[in-house]
Short mmCIF file of N, CA and C in Angstrom, two decimals:
data_model
loop_
_atom_site.label_atom_id
_atom_site.label_comp_id
_atom_site.label_asym_id
_atom_site.label_seq_id
_atom_site.Cartn_x
_atom_site.Cartn_y
_atom_site.Cartn_z
N SER A 106 -26.80 16.66 3.87
CA SER A 106 -26.27 16.38 5.19
C SER A 106 -24.86 16.95 5.30
N VAL A 107 -24.47 17.23 6.52
CA VAL A 107 -23.15 17.79 6.81
C VAL A 107 -22.45 16.86 7.78
N LEU A 108 -21.21 16.53 7.48
CA LEU A 108 -20.39 15.71 8.37
C LEU A 108 -19.52 16.63 9.21
N HIS A 109 -19.63 16.51 10.52
CA HIS A 109 -18.85 17.32 11.46
C HIS A 109 -17.65 16.51 11.96
N TRP A 110 -16.55 16.63 11.23
CA TRP A 110 -15.35 15.88 11.59
C TRP A 110 -14.82 16.28 12.96
N GLY A 111 -15.02 17.52 13.37
CA GLY A 111 -14.53 17.98 14.66
C GLY A 111 -15.01 17.13 15.82
N VAL A 112 -16.25 16.67 15.76
CA VAL A 112 -16.81 15.81 16.80
C VAL A 112 -16.00 14.52 16.90
N ILE A 113 -15.68 13.96 15.76
CA ILE A 113 -14.91 12.71 15.71
C ILE A 113 -13.47 12.96 16.14
N TYR A 114 -12.86 14.02 15.62
CA TYR A 114 -11.48 14.35 15.99
C TYR A 114 -11.35 14.57 17.50
N ASN A 115 -12.29 15.27 18.10
CA ASN A 115 -12.24 15.52 19.54
C ASN A 115 -12.26 14.21 20.33
N LYS A 116 -13.07 13.27 19.89
CA LYS A 116 -13.14 11.97 20.56
C LYS A 116 -11.80 11.25 20.46
N VAL A 117 -11.27 11.15 19.25
CA VAL A 117 -10.03 10.40 19.03
C VAL A 117 -8.85 11.08 19.72
N VAL A 118 -8.71 12.39 19.55
CA VAL A 118 -7.60 13.10 20.17
C VAL A 118 -7.68 13.00 21.70
N GLY A 119 -8.88 13.10 22.24
CA GLY A 119 -9.05 12.94 23.69
C GLY A 119 -8.60 11.57 24.16
N GLU A 120 -8.96 10.53 23.41
CA GLU A 120 -8.53 9.17 23.77
C GLU A 120 -7.02 9.03 23.66
N VAL A 121 -6.43 9.64 22.63
CA VAL A 121 -4.96 9.58 22.47
C VAL A 121 -4.29 10.26 23.66
N LEU A 122 -4.75 11.45 24.02
CA LEU A 122 -4.15 12.20 25.12
C LEU A 122 -4.28 11.46 26.46
N GLU A 123 -5.36 10.72 26.62
CA GLU A 123 -5.58 9.96 27.86
C GLU A 123 -4.89 8.60 27.82
N GLY A 124 -4.31 8.24 26.66
CA GLY A 124 -3.64 6.95 26.53
C GLY A 124 -4.57 5.77 26.32
N GLY A 125 -5.79 6.04 25.95
CA GLY A 125 -6.76 4.95 25.79
C GLY A 125 -7.21 4.69 24.38
N TRP A 126 -6.60 5.35 23.40
CA TRP A 126 -7.04 5.18 22.01
C TRP A 126 -6.65 3.81 21.49
N LYS A 127 -7.59 3.18 20.77
CA LYS A 127 -7.33 1.92 20.08
C LYS A 127 -7.86 2.07 18.65
N PRO A 128 -7.13 1.55 17.67
CA PRO A 128 -7.61 1.65 16.29
C PRO A 128 -8.89 0.86 16.11
N GLY A 129 -9.75 1.36 15.23
CA GLY A 129 -11.00 0.67 14.95
C GLY A 129 -11.96 1.58 14.22
N ASP A 130 -13.07 1.00 13.84
CA ASP A 130 -14.10 1.74 13.13
C ASP A 130 -14.87 2.65 14.08
N ILE A 131 -15.26 3.81 13.59
CA ILE A 131 -16.12 4.72 14.34
C ILE A 131 -17.40 4.88 13.52
N TRP A 132 -18.49 4.44 14.06
CA TRP A 132 -19.78 4.51 13.37
C TRP A 132 -20.63 5.60 14.01
N TRP A 133 -20.21 6.82 13.83
CA TRP A 133 -20.94 7.94 14.41
C TRP A 133 -21.79 8.61 13.34
N GLY A 134 -22.93 9.09 13.77
CA GLY A 134 -23.83 9.74 12.84
C GLY A 134 -24.62 10.85 13.52
N VAL A 135 -25.90 10.89 13.23
CA VAL A 135 -26.79 11.93 13.76
C VAL A 135 -26.84 11.88 15.28
N LYS A 136 -26.98 10.69 15.83
CA LYS A 136 -27.14 10.54 17.28
C LYS A 136 -25.97 11.14 18.05
N GLU A 137 -24.77 11.01 17.51
CA GLU A 137 -23.57 11.50 18.19
C GLU A 137 -23.21 12.94 17.80
N GLY A 138 -23.95 13.53 16.88
CA GLY A 138 -23.68 14.90 16.45
C GLY A 138 -22.65 15.02 15.35
N ALA A 139 -22.24 13.89 14.77
CA ALA A 139 -21.24 13.93 13.70
C ALA A 139 -21.87 14.20 12.34
N VAL A 140 -23.16 13.95 12.20
CA VAL A 140 -23.89 14.19 10.95
C VAL A 140 -25.14 14.99 11.29
N ASN A 141 -25.48 15.94 10.44
CA ASN A 141 -26.67 16.74 10.67
C ASN A 141 -27.23 17.25 9.35
N ILE A 142 -28.48 17.63 9.38
CA ILE A 142 -29.10 18.35 8.26
C ILE A 142 -29.11 19.80 8.71
N GLU A 143 -28.47 20.67 7.93
CA GLU A 143 -28.33 22.04 8.40
C GLU A 143 -28.98 23.09 7.51
N SER A 144 -29.26 22.74 6.30
CA SER A 144 -29.93 23.72 5.45
C SER A 144 -30.65 22.99 4.32
N PHE A 145 -31.65 23.64 3.81
CA PHE A 145 -32.43 23.11 2.70
C PHE A 145 -32.46 24.15 1.60
N GLY A 146 -32.49 23.69 0.39
CA GLY A 146 -32.60 24.60 -0.73
C GLY A 146 -33.96 25.28 -0.73
N PRO A 147 -34.06 26.41 -1.42
CA PRO A 147 -35.30 27.17 -1.44
C PRO A 147 -36.47 26.45 -2.11
N SER A 148 -36.18 25.44 -2.92
CA SER A 148 -37.26 24.73 -3.60
C SER A 148 -37.81 23.56 -2.78
N VAL A 149 -37.24 23.29 -1.61
CA VAL A 149 -37.74 22.20 -0.76
C VAL A 149 -38.99 22.69 -0.04
N PRO A 150 -40.11 22.01 -0.24
CA PRO A 150 -41.35 22.43 0.42
C PRO A 150 -41.25 22.33 1.94
N ALA A 151 -41.98 23.16 2.64
CA ALA A 151 -41.95 23.20 4.10
C ALA A 151 -42.31 21.86 4.72
N ASP A 152 -43.29 21.15 4.12
CA ASP A 152 -43.68 19.86 4.71
C ASP A 152 -42.59 18.81 4.56
N VAL A 153 -41.83 18.88 3.49
CA VAL A 153 -40.71 17.94 3.30
C VAL A 153 -39.60 18.26 4.28
N LYS A 154 -39.31 19.53 4.46
CA LYS A 154 -38.30 19.96 5.43
C LYS A 154 -38.69 19.50 6.83
N LYS A 155 -39.96 19.68 7.18
CA LYS A 155 -40.44 19.28 8.50
C LYS A 155 -40.31 17.78 8.70
N LEU A 156 -40.67 16.99 7.69
CA LEU A 156 -40.57 15.54 7.77
C LEU A 156 -39.11 15.11 7.94
N ALA A 157 -38.21 15.69 7.16
CA ALA A 157 -36.78 15.36 7.25
C ALA A 157 -36.25 15.68 8.65
N GLU A 158 -36.62 16.81 9.18
CA GLU A 158 -36.16 17.20 10.51
C GLU A 158 -36.75 16.29 11.59
N GLU A 159 -38.00 15.88 11.42
CA GLU A 159 -38.62 14.95 12.37
C GLU A 159 -37.91 13.60 12.35
N ARG A 160 -37.58 13.13 11.16
CA ARG A 160 -36.85 11.85 11.05
C ARG A 160 -35.46 11.96 11.64
N ARG A 161 -34.78 13.07 11.37
CA ARG A 161 -33.46 13.30 11.96
C ARG A 161 -33.54 13.27 13.48
N ASP A 162 -34.53 13.96 14.02
CA ASP A 162 -34.69 14.02 15.47
C ASP A 162 -35.02 12.65 16.06
N ALA A 163 -35.79 11.84 15.33
CA ALA A 163 -36.12 10.49 15.80
C ALA A 163 -34.88 9.59 15.79
N ILE A 164 -34.02 9.76 14.78
CA ILE A 164 -32.76 9.01 14.75
C ILE A 164 -31.90 9.42 15.93
N LYS A 165 -31.80 10.71 16.16
CA LYS A 165 -30.98 11.23 17.26
C LYS A 165 -31.47 10.72 18.61
N ALA A 166 -32.78 10.60 18.77
CA ALA A 166 -33.36 10.14 20.03
C ALA A 166 -33.33 8.62 20.16
N GLY A 167 -32.88 7.92 19.12
CA GLY A 167 -32.84 6.47 19.16
C GLY A 167 -34.19 5.81 18.92
N LYS A 168 -35.14 6.57 18.39
CA LYS A 168 -36.49 6.04 18.13
C LYS A 168 -36.65 5.51 16.71
N LEU A 169 -35.70 5.82 15.84
CA LEU A 169 -35.76 5.39 14.44
C LEU A 169 -34.40 4.89 14.00
N HIS A 170 -34.38 3.69 13.46
CA HIS A 170 -33.15 3.16 12.85
C HIS A 170 -33.37 3.28 11.34
N PRO A 171 -32.49 4.01 10.63
CA PRO A 171 -32.73 4.28 9.21
C PRO A 171 -32.71 3.04 8.31
N PHE A 172 -32.15 1.95 8.77
CA PHE A 172 -32.13 0.73 7.96
C PHE A 172 -32.99 -0.34 8.62
N THR A 173 -34.28 -0.05 8.77
CA THR A 173 -35.23 -1.00 9.33
C THR A 173 -36.16 -1.49 8.23
N GLY A 174 -36.39 -2.80 8.21
CA GLY A 174 -37.22 -3.40 7.17
C GLY A 174 -38.68 -3.11 7.35
N PRO A 175 -39.43 -3.39 6.30
CA PRO A 175 -38.99 -4.16 5.14
C PRO A 175 -38.19 -3.31 4.15
N LEU A 176 -37.09 -3.87 3.67
CA LEU A 176 -36.27 -3.22 2.66
C LEU A 176 -36.07 -4.17 1.49
N LYS A 177 -36.02 -3.60 0.28
CA LYS A 177 -35.85 -4.39 -0.94
C LYS A 177 -34.62 -3.93 -1.69
N ASP A 178 -34.06 -4.85 -2.47
CA ASP A 178 -32.94 -4.49 -3.33
C ASP A 178 -33.47 -3.88 -4.62
N GLN A 179 -32.58 -3.52 -5.53
CA GLN A 179 -32.98 -2.88 -6.78
C GLN A 179 -33.97 -3.69 -7.59
N SER A 180 -33.89 -5.00 -7.50
CA SER A 180 -34.78 -5.85 -8.29
C SER A 180 -36.16 -5.99 -7.65
N GLY A 181 -36.33 -5.45 -6.45
CA GLY A 181 -37.61 -5.55 -5.76
C GLY A 181 -37.69 -6.73 -4.80
N LYS A 182 -36.59 -7.49 -4.67
CA LYS A 182 -36.55 -8.63 -3.77
C LYS A 182 -36.29 -8.14 -2.34
N GLU A 183 -37.12 -8.57 -1.42
CA GLU A 183 -36.95 -8.17 -0.03
C GLU A 183 -35.69 -8.82 0.54
N PHE A 184 -34.84 -8.01 1.16
CA PHE A 184 -33.63 -8.55 1.79
C PHE A 184 -33.64 -8.35 3.30
N LEU A 185 -34.58 -7.57 3.80
CA LEU A 185 -34.69 -7.35 5.23
C LEU A 185 -36.16 -7.33 5.62
N ALA A 186 -36.54 -8.24 6.49
CA ALA A 186 -37.94 -8.39 6.88
C ALA A 186 -38.41 -7.19 7.72
N ALA A 187 -39.71 -7.01 7.73
CA ALA A 187 -40.31 -5.92 8.51
C ALA A 187 -39.89 -6.02 9.98
N GLY A 188 -39.53 -4.87 10.53
CA GLY A 188 -39.18 -4.80 11.94
C GLY A 188 -37.73 -5.15 12.26
N LYS A 189 -37.02 -5.77 11.33
CA LYS A 189 -35.60 -6.10 11.55
C LYS A 189 -34.75 -4.89 11.15
N ALA A 190 -33.59 -4.76 11.77
CA ALA A 190 -32.69 -3.64 11.45
C ALA A 190 -31.36 -4.17 10.95
N TYR A 191 -30.82 -3.52 9.93
CA TYR A 191 -29.49 -3.84 9.42
C TYR A 191 -28.46 -3.27 10.38
N THR A 192 -27.52 -4.09 10.78
CA THR A 192 -26.48 -3.65 11.71
C THR A 192 -25.34 -2.99 10.95
N ASP A 193 -24.42 -2.38 11.68
CA ASP A 193 -23.24 -1.81 11.04
C ASP A 193 -22.46 -2.90 10.31
N ALA A 194 -22.36 -4.09 10.91
CA ALA A 194 -21.66 -5.21 10.26
C ALA A 194 -22.35 -5.59 8.96
N ASP A 195 -23.69 -5.58 8.95
CA ASP A 195 -24.44 -5.87 7.71
C ASP A 195 -24.13 -4.82 6.65
N LEU A 196 -24.11 -3.55 7.05
CA LEU A 196 -23.86 -2.47 6.10
C LEU A 196 -22.46 -2.56 5.50
N LEU A 197 -21.48 -3.00 6.29
CA LEU A 197 -20.12 -3.15 5.78
C LEU A 197 -20.04 -4.18 4.65
N LYS A 198 -20.91 -5.19 4.69
CA LYS A 198 -20.90 -6.26 3.69
C LYS A 198 -21.86 -6.01 2.53
N MET A 199 -22.65 -4.96 2.62
CA MET A 199 -23.68 -4.69 1.61
C MET A 199 -23.02 -4.38 0.27
N ASN A 200 -23.37 -5.15 -0.75
CA ASN A 200 -22.77 -4.97 -2.07
C ASN A 200 -23.83 -4.80 -3.16
N PHE A 201 -24.90 -4.13 -2.80
CA PHE A 201 -25.99 -3.88 -3.75
C PHE A 201 -26.70 -2.59 -3.36
N TYR A 202 -27.45 -2.06 -4.31
CA TYR A 202 -28.25 -0.87 -4.04
C TYR A 202 -29.66 -1.28 -3.64
N VAL A 203 -30.32 -0.40 -2.92
CA VAL A 203 -31.70 -0.67 -2.51
C VAL A 203 -32.68 -0.17 -3.57
N GLU A 204 -33.90 -0.60 -3.42
CA GLU A 204 -34.97 -0.22 -4.33
C GLU A 204 -35.04 1.30 -4.46
N GLY A 205 -35.16 1.77 -5.67
CA GLY A 205 -35.28 3.20 -5.94
C GLY A 205 -33.99 3.86 -6.34
N ILE A 206 -32.85 3.16 -6.17
CA ILE A 206 -31.55 3.71 -6.56
C ILE A 206 -31.26 3.24 -7.97
N GLU A 207 -30.90 4.18 -8.83
CA GLU A 207 -30.56 3.83 -10.21
C GLU A 207 -29.04 3.74 -10.37
N GLY A 208 -28.58 2.83 -11.20
CA GLY A 208 -27.15 2.68 -11.45
C GLY A 208 -26.68 1.31 -11.03
N THR A 209 -25.38 1.11 -11.17
CA THR A 209 -24.77 -0.16 -10.78
C THR A 209 -23.53 0.14 -9.95
N ILE A 210 -23.20 -0.79 -9.09
CA ILE A 210 -22.02 -0.64 -8.26
C ILE A 210 -20.79 -0.89 -9.12
N PRO A 211 -19.82 0.01 -9.08
CA PRO A 211 -18.59 -0.19 -9.88
C PRO A 211 -17.87 -1.46 -9.44
N LYS A 212 -17.26 -2.11 -10.43
CA LYS A 212 -16.50 -3.35 -10.12
C LYS A 212 -15.04 -3.10 -10.18
#
């Protein structure tokens, strides 16, 4: 994935110039054009590339929330029920890895 800081800078600088900027978190991603998938390595199969692009497009269209349950933690314990979505506030407090991630969170 590629982070496009220019999209974020344009928003903030525009607000500053208009006198309306207020400090706070900016949770911008694919939908706002701040994050994108722009290239794939040559070893990525075409069907995987197509699936990734379809998911990206669904996120951008607001049809897919990437943190929708059911989701499990590393131990396999479900922490988010089917159909529920983790909010930005939930993500800020998340202090564990999800199922399939190897390693431990540094202390």
